Coordinates of C-alpha atoms in Angstrom, one line a residue:
M1 CA 2.3 15.8 -27.1
A2 CA -1.5 15.9 -26.6
T3 CA -3.5 18.2 -28.8
I4 CA -5.8 20.8 -27.1
E5 CA -9.0 21.4 -29.1
Y6 CA -11.2 24.4 -28.3
T7 CA -14.7 23.8 -29.7
P8 CA -17.6 26.3 -29.5
S9 CA -19.2 24.2 -26.7
A10 CA -16.0 24.3 -24.7
L11 CA -15.7 28.0 -25.1
A12 CA -19.3 28.9 -24.5
G13 CA -18.7 29.7 -20.8
L14 CA -16.1 32.3 -21.4
G15 CA -18.5 35.1 -21.0
P16 CA -19.9 37.9 -23.1
F17 CA -18.0 40.8 -24.7
R18 CA -17.8 43.7 -22.3
S19 CA -14.7 45.8 -22.2
G20 CA -12.7 43.6 -24.7
A21 CA -12.1 46.5 -27.1
I22 CA -10.5 48.6 -24.3
A23 CA -8.4 45.7 -23.1
R24 CA -7.3 44.9 -26.6
R25 CA -6.1 48.4 -27.2
V26 CA -4.2 48.4 -24.0
A27 CA -2.6 45.1 -24.7
S28 CA -1.8 45.9 -28.3
R29 CA -0.6 49.5 -27.9
A30 CA -0.4 51.1 -24.5
L31 CA 1.3 48.3 -22.5
P32 CA 4.0 47.4 -25.1
L33 CA 4.8 51.1 -25.8
A34 CA 5.1 51.8 -22.0
V35 CA 7.3 48.7 -21.5
G36 CA 9.5 49.7 -24.5
I37 CA 10.0 53.2 -23.2
V38 CA 10.8 52.1 -19.7
L39 CA 13.3 49.5 -21.0
V40 CA 15.2 52.1 -23.0
L41 CA 15.3 54.7 -20.3
P42 CA 18.3 53.3 -18.4
L43 CA 20.3 53.5 -21.7
L44 CA 19.3 57.1 -22.2
M45 CA 20.1 57.9 -18.5
L46 CA 23.6 56.7 -19.1
L47 CA 24.1 58.8 -22.2
V48 CA 22.7 61.9 -20.6
N49 CA 24.5 61.6 -17.3
S50 CA 27.8 61.0 -19.0
V51 CA 27.8 64.7 -19.7
N52 CA 26.2 65.7 -16.5
V53 CA 28.9 67.2 -14.2
A54 CA 26.5 68.1 -11.3
P55 CA 26.7 65.9 -8.2
A56 CA 23.9 63.3 -7.8
G57 CA 20.7 64.8 -6.5
Q58 CA 21.4 68.4 -7.8
A59 CA 20.1 70.1 -10.9
Y60 CA 21.7 68.9 -14.1
R61 CA 24.8 70.9 -15.4
Y62 CA 26.2 69.7 -18.6
G63 CA 29.9 69.6 -19.6
L64 CA 32.7 67.3 -20.7
G65 CA 34.3 67.0 -17.2
N66 CA 33.4 63.3 -16.8
W67 CA 34.9 62.3 -20.1
Q68 CA 38.0 64.4 -19.4
A69 CA 38.4 62.7 -16.0
A70 CA 37.9 59.2 -17.5
I71 CA 40.4 59.9 -20.3
A72 CA 43.0 61.4 -17.9
D73 CA 42.7 58.6 -15.3
P74 CA 45.5 56.0 -15.9
S75 CA 43.7 53.4 -13.8
A76 CA 40.5 53.8 -15.9
L77 CA 42.4 53.3 -19.2
G78 CA 44.3 50.4 -17.6
A79 CA 41.1 48.8 -16.5
L80 CA 39.6 49.1 -20.0
W81 CA 42.7 47.5 -21.5
N82 CA 42.6 44.6 -18.9
S83 CA 39.0 43.9 -19.8
F84 CA 39.8 43.9 -23.5
A85 CA 42.8 41.5 -23.0
L86 CA 40.8 39.2 -20.7
A87 CA 37.8 39.1 -23.1
V88 CA 40.0 38.3 -26.2
T89 CA 42.1 35.7 -24.3
R90 CA 39.1 33.9 -22.8
T91 CA 37.3 33.8 -26.1
A92 CA 40.4 32.6 -28.1
I93 CA 41.0 29.7 -25.6
S94 CA 37.4 28.7 -24.9
L95 CA 36.0 28.8 -28.5
P96 CA 38.1 25.9 -29.9
I97 CA 37.4 23.8 -26.8
A98 CA 33.6 24.5 -27.1
L99 CA 33.7 23.7 -30.9
A100 CA 35.3 20.3 -30.2
L101 CA 32.9 19.5 -27.3
T102 CA 29.9 20.6 -29.3
W103 CA 30.9 18.5 -32.3
L104 CA 31.2 15.4 -30.0
I105 CA 27.8 16.1 -28.6
A106 CA 25.9 17.0 -31.7
R107 CA 27.7 15.4 -34.7
T108 CA 29.0 12.1 -33.4
D109 CA 27.8 8.8 -31.9
M110 CA 29.8 9.3 -28.7
P111 CA 28.1 7.3 -25.9
G112 CA 26.7 9.4 -23.1
R113 CA 26.6 12.6 -25.1
G114 CA 23.2 13.5 -23.6
V115 CA 24.7 13.4 -20.1
I116 CA 27.6 15.6 -21.2
E117 CA 25.1 18.1 -22.6
V118 CA 23.2 18.1 -19.3
L119 CA 26.5 18.8 -17.5
A120 CA 27.1 21.8 -19.8
W121 CA 23.6 23.1 -18.9
L122 CA 24.3 22.7 -15.2
S123 CA 27.7 24.5 -15.6
I124 CA 25.9 27.5 -16.9
F125 CA 23.5 27.9 -14.0
V126 CA 26.0 27.1 -11.2
P127 CA 26.9 30.5 -9.6
V128 CA 30.4 31.7 -10.7
L129 CA 31.7 32.9 -7.3
P130 CA 31.3 29.6 -5.2
P131 CA 33.6 27.6 -7.6
A132 CA 36.1 30.5 -7.4
F133 CA 36.3 29.8 -3.7
G134 CA 37.2 26.2 -4.4
W135 CA 39.9 27.2 -6.9
I136 CA 41.4 29.5 -4.3
L137 CA 41.8 26.5 -2.0
L138 CA 43.5 24.6 -4.8
L139 CA 45.7 27.2 -6.4
D140 CA 46.4 29.9 -3.7
P141 CA 50.2 30.4 -3.8
K142 CA 50.4 30.3 0.0
F143 CA 48.0 27.5 1.1
G144 CA 46.5 25.9 -2.1
L145 CA 46.5 22.1 -2.0
L146 CA 47.9 21.8 -5.5
N147 CA 50.7 24.3 -4.8
A148 CA 51.5 22.5 -1.5
L149 CA 51.9 19.3 -3.5
M150 CA 54.1 21.1 -6.1
T151 CA 56.2 22.6 -3.3
S152 CA 56.8 19.3 -1.7
L153 CA 57.9 17.9 -5.1
T154 CA 59.8 20.8 -6.6
G155 CA 60.5 23.1 -3.7
A156 CA 58.4 26.0 -5.0
P157 CA 54.7 26.6 -5.9
R158 CA 53.8 26.6 -9.6
F159 CA 50.4 28.3 -9.7
D160 CA 48.9 31.6 -8.7
I161 CA 45.1 31.9 -8.8
Y162 CA 45.3 35.7 -8.4
G163 CA 45.7 38.0 -11.4
F164 CA 45.2 37.8 -15.2
W165 CA 45.6 34.0 -15.8
G166 CA 43.8 33.0 -12.6
I167 CA 40.8 35.0 -13.6
T168 CA 41.0 33.5 -17.1
W169 CA 41.2 30.0 -15.8
V170 CA 38.2 30.3 -13.4
H171 CA 36.0 31.6 -16.2
L172 CA 37.2 28.9 -18.6
A173 CA 36.4 26.3 -15.9
S174 CA 33.0 27.6 -15.2
T175 CA 30.7 29.1 -17.9
S176 CA 32.9 30.2 -20.8
V177 CA 33.1 26.9 -22.5
A178 CA 29.7 25.5 -21.4
Y179 CA 27.8 28.6 -22.5
K180 CA 29.2 28.3 -26.0
V181 CA 28.4 24.6 -26.2
V182 CA 24.7 25.2 -25.4
L183 CA 24.5 28.0 -27.9
L184 CA 26.3 26.2 -30.7
A185 CA 24.7 22.8 -30.4
P186 CA 21.5 23.7 -32.3
A187 CA 23.5 25.1 -35.2
F188 CA 25.7 21.9 -35.3
R189 CA 22.6 19.7 -35.4
R190 CA 21.1 21.6 -38.4
I191 CA 24.1 20.8 -40.6
N192 CA 23.0 18.6 -43.5
A193 CA 25.0 15.4 -43.5
A194 CA 24.6 15.2 -47.3
T195 CA 26.8 18.3 -47.6
E196 CA 29.6 16.7 -45.6
Q197 CA 29.1 13.4 -47.5
A198 CA 29.6 15.2 -50.8
A199 CA 32.9 16.6 -49.6
R200 CA 34.0 13.1 -48.6
V201 CA 33.0 11.6 -52.0
C202 CA 35.1 14.3 -53.7
G203 CA 38.2 13.0 -51.8
A204 CA 38.3 15.3 -48.8
T205 CA 39.6 13.9 -45.5
A206 CA 37.6 14.2 -42.3
W207 CA 39.8 17.2 -41.2
Q208 CA 39.4 18.9 -44.6
T209 CA 35.6 18.4 -44.4
L210 CA 35.5 19.8 -40.9
T211 CA 37.6 22.9 -41.7
R212 CA 36.5 23.6 -45.3
V213 CA 32.8 22.6 -45.2
T214 CA 31.4 22.3 -41.7
L215 CA 33.0 25.2 -39.9
P216 CA 32.4 27.7 -42.8
L217 CA 28.7 26.8 -42.8
L218 CA 28.6 27.5 -39.1
A219 CA 30.2 30.9 -39.5
P220 CA 27.2 32.9 -38.5
A221 CA 26.6 30.9 -35.3
I222 CA 30.3 30.9 -34.4
L223 CA 30.6 34.6 -35.0
L224 CA 27.5 35.4 -33.0
V225 CA 28.8 33.2 -30.1
T226 CA 32.1 35.0 -30.3
V227 CA 30.4 38.4 -30.1
I228 CA 28.3 37.3 -27.1
S229 CA 31.4 35.9 -25.4
L230 CA 33.3 39.2 -25.8
V231 CA 30.3 41.1 -24.4
L232 CA 29.8 38.8 -21.4
S233 CA 33.6 38.9 -20.7
F234 CA 33.5 42.7 -20.6
E235 CA 30.7 42.6 -18.0
S236 CA 32.1 40.0 -15.7
F237 CA 32.4 41.3 -12.2
E238 CA 32.6 39.1 -9.1
V239 CA 35.5 36.8 -10.1
E240 CA 37.5 39.8 -11.3
L241 CA 36.8 41.6 -7.9
L242 CA 37.8 38.5 -5.9
L243 CA 40.9 37.5 -7.8
G244 CA 42.0 40.9 -9.2
Q245 CA 41.8 43.2 -6.2
P246 CA 44.5 41.4 -4.1
V247 CA 47.1 42.0 -6.9
H248 CA 45.6 45.4 -7.8
L249 CA 44.4 44.2 -11.2
Y250 CA 41.3 46.2 -12.1
V251 CA 38.9 45.6 -15.0
Y252 CA 36.2 47.7 -16.6
S253 CA 33.4 46.5 -14.3
T254 CA 35.4 46.6 -11.0
R255 CA 36.7 50.1 -11.8
I256 CA 33.1 51.3 -12.2
Y257 CA 32.2 49.7 -9.0
D258 CA 35.1 51.4 -7.2
L259 CA 34.3 54.8 -8.6
V260 CA 30.7 54.5 -7.5
N261 CA 31.6 53.2 -4.0
N262 CA 34.5 55.5 -3.3
Q263 CA 34.2 58.3 -0.8
P264 CA 33.4 60.7 -2.3
S265 CA 31.6 58.9 -5.0
N266 CA 32.6 59.6 -8.6
V267 CA 29.5 58.5 -10.5
G268 CA 30.1 60.9 -13.4
E269 CA 33.4 59.3 -14.4
A270 CA 31.9 55.9 -13.9
T271 CA 29.0 56.8 -16.3
A272 CA 31.4 58.1 -18.9
M273 CA 33.3 54.8 -18.7
A274 CA 30.0 52.9 -19.1
V275 CA 29.2 54.7 -22.4
V276 CA 32.5 53.3 -23.7
F277 CA 30.9 49.9 -23.5
L278 CA 28.2 51.0 -25.9
V279 CA 30.8 51.9 -28.5
W280 CA 32.4 48.5 -28.0
L281 CA 29.0 46.8 -28.5
L282 CA 28.3 48.7 -31.6
L283 CA 31.7 47.9 -33.0
L284 CA 31.2 44.2 -32.4
T285 CA 27.8 44.3 -34.0
W286 CA 29.2 46.0 -37.1
I287 CA 32.0 43.5 -37.4
Y288 CA 29.5 40.6 -37.1
R289 CA 27.2 41.9 -39.8
R290 CA 30.0 42.8 -42.1
A291 CA 31.6 39.4 -41.7
I292 CA 28.4 37.4 -42.6
S293 CA 27.0 39.7 -45.3
G294 CA 27.0 38.7 -48.9
R295 CA 27.3 34.9 -48.4
S296 CA 24.9 32.0 -48.2
Y297 CA 24.9 29.7 -45.2
T298 CA 21.8 27.6 -45.9
T299 CA 22.0 24.0 -44.7
V300 CA 18.3 23.0 -44.5
T301 CA 16.4 23.3 -47.8
G302 CA 13.3 21.7 -49.4
R303 CA 15.5 18.8 -50.5
E304 CA 16.2 15.7 -48.5
Y305 CA 17.7 16.6 -45.1
A306 CA 19.7 14.2 -43.0
S307 CA 21.8 14.6 -39.9
R308 CA 23.8 11.4 -39.6
P309 CA 26.3 11.4 -36.7
A310 CA 29.9 10.6 -37.4
R311 CA 31.0 7.2 -36.2
L312 CA 33.8 7.3 -33.6
K313 CA 34.1 3.5 -33.1
R314 CA 36.6 2.7 -30.4
W315 CA 37.5 6.4 -30.0
G316 CA 33.9 7.1 -28.7
R317 CA 34.7 5.9 -25.2
V318 CA 38.0 7.8 -25.2
A319 CA 36.2 11.0 -26.1
L320 CA 33.6 10.3 -23.4
G321 CA 36.3 9.7 -20.8
L322 CA 38.0 13.0 -21.8
C323 CA 34.6 14.9 -21.5
I324 CA 34.0 13.3 -18.1
A325 CA 37.5 14.2 -16.9
Y326 CA 36.9 17.8 -18.1
F327 CA 33.7 18.3 -16.1
C328 CA 35.2 16.5 -13.1
A329 CA 38.2 18.9 -13.1
T330 CA 36.2 22.1 -13.9
L331 CA 32.9 21.5 -12.0
A332 CA 33.2 18.7 -9.5
A333 CA 36.6 19.4 -8.0
P334 CA 36.1 23.1 -7.1
L335 CA 32.6 22.4 -5.7
A336 CA 34.0 19.6 -3.5
L337 CA 36.6 22.0 -2.2
L338 CA 34.0 24.6 -1.7
V339 CA 32.1 22.2 0.6
A340 CA 35.4 21.5 2.4
G341 CA 36.2 25.2 2.7
S342 CA 32.9 25.9 4.4
M343 CA 33.8 23.5 7.2
M344 CA 37.5 24.5 7.7
R345 CA 38.4 25.8 11.1
L346 CA 40.7 28.4 9.4
W347 CA 40.4 29.1 5.7
G348 CA 43.1 27.4 3.7
F349 CA 44.9 25.7 6.6
F350 CA 44.6 22.0 6.0
G351 CA 47.5 21.0 8.2
V352 CA 46.3 22.2 11.5
A353 CA 45.0 19.8 14.2
N354 CA 41.3 19.1 13.7
P355 CA 41.0 21.3 10.6
Y356 CA 37.3 20.8 10.1
T357 CA 34.4 22.2 12.1
L358 CA 30.7 23.1 11.8
A359 CA 31.2 26.3 13.8
H360 CA 31.1 28.5 10.7
W361 CA 27.8 27.0 9.6
Q362 CA 26.4 27.6 13.2
E363 CA 27.7 31.2 13.1
L364 CA 26.0 31.7 9.7
F365 CA 22.7 30.4 10.9
A366 CA 23.0 32.5 14.0
D367 CA 23.6 35.7 11.9
P368 CA 20.3 37.7 11.4
A369 CA 21.8 39.0 8.2
F370 CA 21.6 35.5 6.7
F371 CA 17.9 35.0 7.3
S372 CA 17.3 38.5 6.1
G373 CA 19.3 37.7 2.9
V374 CA 17.3 34.5 2.4
R375 CA 14.0 36.4 2.7
N376 CA 15.2 39.2 0.4
S377 CA 16.4 36.7 -2.2
L378 CA 13.2 34.8 -2.2
V379 CA 11.0 37.9 -2.4
I380 CA 13.2 39.4 -5.1
A381 CA 13.4 36.2 -7.2
G382 CA 9.7 35.3 -6.7
S383 CA 8.3 38.8 -7.6
A384 CA 10.8 39.3 -10.5
S385 CA 9.9 36.0 -12.1
L386 CA 6.1 36.6 -11.7
A387 CA 6.3 40.1 -13.1
T388 CA 8.5 38.9 -15.9
V389 CA 6.1 36.2 -17.0
I390 CA 3.1 38.5 -16.9
V391 CA 4.6 41.6 -18.6
Y392 CA 6.7 40.0 -21.3
S393 CA 4.1 37.4 -22.3
M394 CA 1.7 40.3 -23.0
V395 CA 4.4 42.2 -24.9
A396 CA 5.3 39.2 -27.0
Y397 CA 1.6 38.6 -27.7
A398 CA 1.2 42.2 -29.0
V399 CA 4.4 42.0 -31.1
T400 CA 3.4 38.6 -32.7
R401 CA -0.4 39.2 -33.1
F402 CA -0.6 42.9 -34.1
R403 CA 1.1 45.0 -36.7
S404 CA 2.1 48.6 -36.4
P405 CA 5.3 50.8 -36.6
V406 CA 5.1 51.3 -32.8
L407 CA 5.3 47.6 -32.1
R408 CA 8.3 47.2 -34.5
V409 CA 10.0 49.9 -32.4
V410 CA 9.0 48.1 -29.2
D411 CA 10.4 44.8 -30.6
T412 CA 13.8 46.6 -30.9
F413 CA 13.6 48.3 -27.5
V414 CA 13.3 45.0 -25.6
W415 CA 16.9 44.3 -26.5
A416 CA 18.0 47.5 -24.7
P417 CA 18.9 45.8 -21.4
W418 CA 21.5 43.6 -23.1
A419 CA 23.1 46.8 -24.4
V420 CA 23.8 47.8 -20.8
P421 CA 24.8 44.5 -19.1
G422 CA 25.7 43.6 -15.5
V423 CA 27.1 46.3 -13.3
L424 CA 26.4 48.9 -16.0
M425 CA 22.7 48.1 -15.8
S426 CA 23.0 48.5 -12.0
L427 CA 24.6 52.0 -12.6
A428 CA 22.0 52.9 -15.2
L429 CA 19.1 51.9 -12.9
L430 CA 20.7 53.8 -10.1
W431 CA 20.5 57.0 -12.2
L432 CA 16.9 56.1 -13.3
F433 CA 15.7 55.5 -9.7
L434 CA 17.3 58.7 -8.4
A435 CA 15.6 60.7 -11.2
T436 CA 12.0 59.4 -10.6
P437 CA 9.5 60.4 -7.9
L438 CA 9.5 56.8 -6.8
R439 CA 13.2 57.0 -5.7
S440 CA 12.2 56.6 -2.0
V441 CA 10.5 53.3 -3.0
L442 CA 13.0 51.9 -5.5
Y443 CA 16.4 53.1 -4.4
G444 CA 18.1 50.7 -2.0
S445 CA 14.9 48.5 -1.6
V446 CA 13.9 45.0 -2.4
A447 CA 11.4 46.3 -4.9
G448 CA 14.1 48.2 -6.8
I449 CA 16.3 45.1 -7.0
A450 CA 13.3 43.1 -8.3
V451 CA 12.7 45.7 -10.9
A452 CA 16.3 45.5 -12.0
F453 CA 15.9 41.8 -12.6
V454 CA 12.7 42.3 -14.6
F455 CA 14.7 44.7 -16.8
R456 CA 17.4 42.2 -17.3
A457 CA 15.0 39.5 -18.3
A458 CA 13.3 41.4 -21.1
P459 CA 15.3 40.2 -24.2
L460 CA 15.4 36.4 -23.4
S461 CA 11.9 36.3 -22.0
T462 CA 10.2 38.1 -24.9
Q463 CA 11.9 35.9 -27.4
F464 CA 10.9 32.7 -25.6
F465 CA 7.2 33.8 -25.6
K466 CA 7.4 35.0 -29.2
T467 CA 8.6 31.6 -30.3
S468 CA 5.8 29.8 -28.5
L469 CA 3.1 32.2 -29.7
L470 CA 4.2 31.7 -33.3
Q471 CA 3.4 28.0 -32.9
I472 CA -0.2 28.8 -31.7
G473 CA -2.6 29.4 -34.6
P474 CA -5.0 32.3 -34.4
E475 CA -8.0 30.0 -35.0
V476 CA -8.1 29.2 -31.3
E477 CA -8.5 32.8 -30.3
E478 CA -11.0 33.5 -33.1
A479 CA -13.1 30.6 -31.8
A480 CA -13.2 32.2 -28.4
R481 CA -14.1 35.6 -29.7
T482 CA -16.9 34.1 -31.9
C483 CA -18.4 32.6 -28.7
G484 CA -18.5 36.1 -27.2
A485 CA -15.5 36.1 -25.0
A486 CA -14.0 39.5 -24.2
W487 CA -10.3 39.8 -25.3
L488 CA -8.9 39.8 -21.8
R489 CA -10.9 36.8 -20.8
M490 CA -9.9 35.0 -24.0
Y491 CA -6.3 35.7 -23.3
W492 CA -6.3 34.3 -19.7
K493 CA -8.6 31.4 -20.4
V494 CA -7.2 30.3 -23.8
V495 CA -3.8 31.7 -24.6
A496 CA -2.2 31.7 -21.2
P497 CA -2.8 27.9 -20.5
M498 CA -1.0 27.1 -23.8
L499 CA 1.9 29.3 -22.8
A500 CA 2.2 27.6 -19.4
P501 CA 5.3 25.5 -20.3
T502 CA 7.1 28.5 -21.7
A503 CA 6.1 30.6 -18.7
V504 CA 7.6 28.0 -16.3
T505 CA 10.9 28.1 -18.3
V506 CA 11.0 31.9 -18.3
G507 CA 10.1 32.0 -14.6
L508 CA 12.7 29.4 -13.8
I509 CA 15.5 31.2 -15.6
T510 CA 14.5 34.6 -14.0
F511 CA 14.3 33.1 -10.6
L512 CA 17.7 31.4 -10.7
S513 CA 19.3 34.5 -12.1
A514 CA 17.9 36.6 -9.3
V515 CA 19.1 34.1 -6.7
Y516 CA 22.8 34.0 -7.7
D517 CA 23.5 37.1 -9.8
I518 CA 25.7 39.7 -8.1
S519 CA 26.5 42.3 -10.7
T520 CA 22.9 43.5 -11.2
P521 CA 22.1 44.4 -7.6
V522 CA 25.6 45.4 -6.5
L523 CA 24.9 49.2 -6.7
L524 CA 21.2 49.1 -5.8
Y525 CA 21.1 47.5 -2.3
N526 CA 21.5 48.6 1.3
A527 CA 21.8 46.6 4.5
P528 CA 18.0 45.9 4.9
S529 CA 17.6 44.9 1.2
R530 CA 20.8 42.9 0.8
P531 CA 20.2 39.6 -1.0
L532 CA 22.0 36.4 -0.2
S533 CA 24.4 36.6 -3.1
I534 CA 25.6 40.0 -2.0
L535 CA 26.1 38.8 1.6
M536 CA 28.3 36.0 0.2
L537 CA 30.4 38.6 -1.5
E538 CA 30.6 40.8 1.6
Y539 CA 31.7 37.8 3.8
S540 CA 34.5 37.0 1.3
F541 CA 36.0 40.5 1.8
A542 CA 35.4 40.8 5.5
G543 CA 37.6 38.0 6.7
A544 CA 34.8 35.5 6.9
R545 CA 35.4 33.5 3.7
E546 CA 34.3 30.3 5.4
R547 CA 30.8 31.7 5.9
G548 CA 30.9 33.0 2.3
A549 CA 31.7 29.5 1.2
A550 CA 28.8 28.1 3.2
I551 CA 26.4 30.5 1.4
G552 CA 28.0 29.4 -1.9
V553 CA 27.3 25.8 -1.0
L554 CA 23.6 26.6 -0.2
L555 CA 23.2 28.7 -3.4
T556 CA 24.8 26.0 -5.6
A557 CA 22.7 23.3 -4.0
A558 CA 19.5 25.3 -4.4
V559 CA 20.2 26.0 -8.1
L560 CA 21.0 22.4 -8.9
I561 CA 18.0 21.0 -7.0
I562 CA 15.6 23.5 -8.7
L563 CA 17.1 22.6 -12.1
L564 CA 17.0 18.8 -11.6
T565 CA 13.5 19.0 -10.1
A566 CA 12.2 21.0 -13.1
R567 CA 13.8 18.6 -15.5
S568 CA 12.2 15.6 -13.8
L569 CA 8.8 17.2 -13.9
G570 CA 9.2 17.7 -17.6
Y571 CA 9.9 21.4 -17.7
R572 CA 13.3 21.1 -19.3
L573 CA 15.1 23.8 -21.1
S574 CA 14.8 23.2 -24.8
R575 CA 18.1 22.6 -26.5
E576 CA 16.9 24.6 -29.5
R577 CA 16.4 27.8 -27.4
L578 CA 18.7 30.3 -25.7

């Protein structure tokens, strides 16, 4: 990496000090405090409105009616139980698979392990709903290809994509395993091989070394990934809606969606249910901290550090073959069927004469809602990524460069959007927008949806920028100030260029999330502001699943092209982050 040197002669043209003191005070105090307060407001709105029994738009009236309705509603309690069962089941199945896959990538000499890790990254960013369409074509009990084959062999179908196990399988085949692999890989790489070698010298077998030395040292990372998995499972929305509604299986997020969209709307009970998630999150956090407290997990010290991969010998190619087969089955197969489904004359009917046609693509391109959705998605994603880069780079700068109790509080507040994930954030922002004078501008508008994605990006974006700023010494900034540069000019001319690679990464992640995410805007849009991802969901429930699959093909292709292009240009997501 080239070293950038800022000498006094190079900095002389930065300009004299003018309003630097004012800009510095704004950047170090006012802006971070304002951002922190705004970020925590949706959480406060949920808590307050859970005891607000007045209809939306009327003066607040407090009581426990919402909680009583939620507790007395059998479907609400059933939805909570279904979410809990799905979360535990998905985590219990995906975690061992992810541990094995991560070990092969990070701790062995398996050939092609870099390619397998790239496939794990791609699996994370592929939208969840399009592959679900592909799995329906494979495993639908009436017309699924695999079920048709099983019927011809055994006389009866063997699989059903709808319901508890179908939802579990789709998540396992999409992001559940891949997300854990990406999060666990850095921790696996930091295990000192000398520790494992010492166990082998003492007579431990490879299995004993793995179970008694390696995995216990990884306990904090494994527990953290488990907590994150349980949280993300609780907030899952679109797959549960697509595969659960036909068999009347409701989960926490889809029940909240139904309560808000029912006629009449029951936002109060939905808000009370949303607060239950906060209790769940606090419980998981307490369990995590209790589990790792009082023990040492240090693996990198001042002594010699080595990270030697385990030699698989002839088993390396076997392991590579299994990994490739896994990603072919979980990633390539459903996406191939998604493409086929978008060109089917009638969804799921492979046996009719001339089953394939481009008519649905032509209908999609002829639909004004499609081009409106494309425009809305691009505006939302572009504006959200730009605002995210500007706002959170400034917040991260203040947190890392200045010291005050206020900034310590702000550093905690930036995690608030992850305490209200997915459809819950959509509900919280709905309350916030309705309570502000800007409700006519934010509610049901493209601007409001873009703001929602800026909220969602706060934790990850701030941490990315903090990590980069900690690697930049203060001497560079001091040299610019010595040459008379005002603070704001110094920031944009000196600090911002060095943050450019991180800014591209943050902007890329925010842009992609805004393009394919469904749960965040699902309660905030109306027909004119509908993004493309929501249009895909609407098509799938309006008897036009072929057009929904076509949008899924376009979204998936766009995500993959953007990721691969960014990687080829050198802006690759660091394996040590996220």
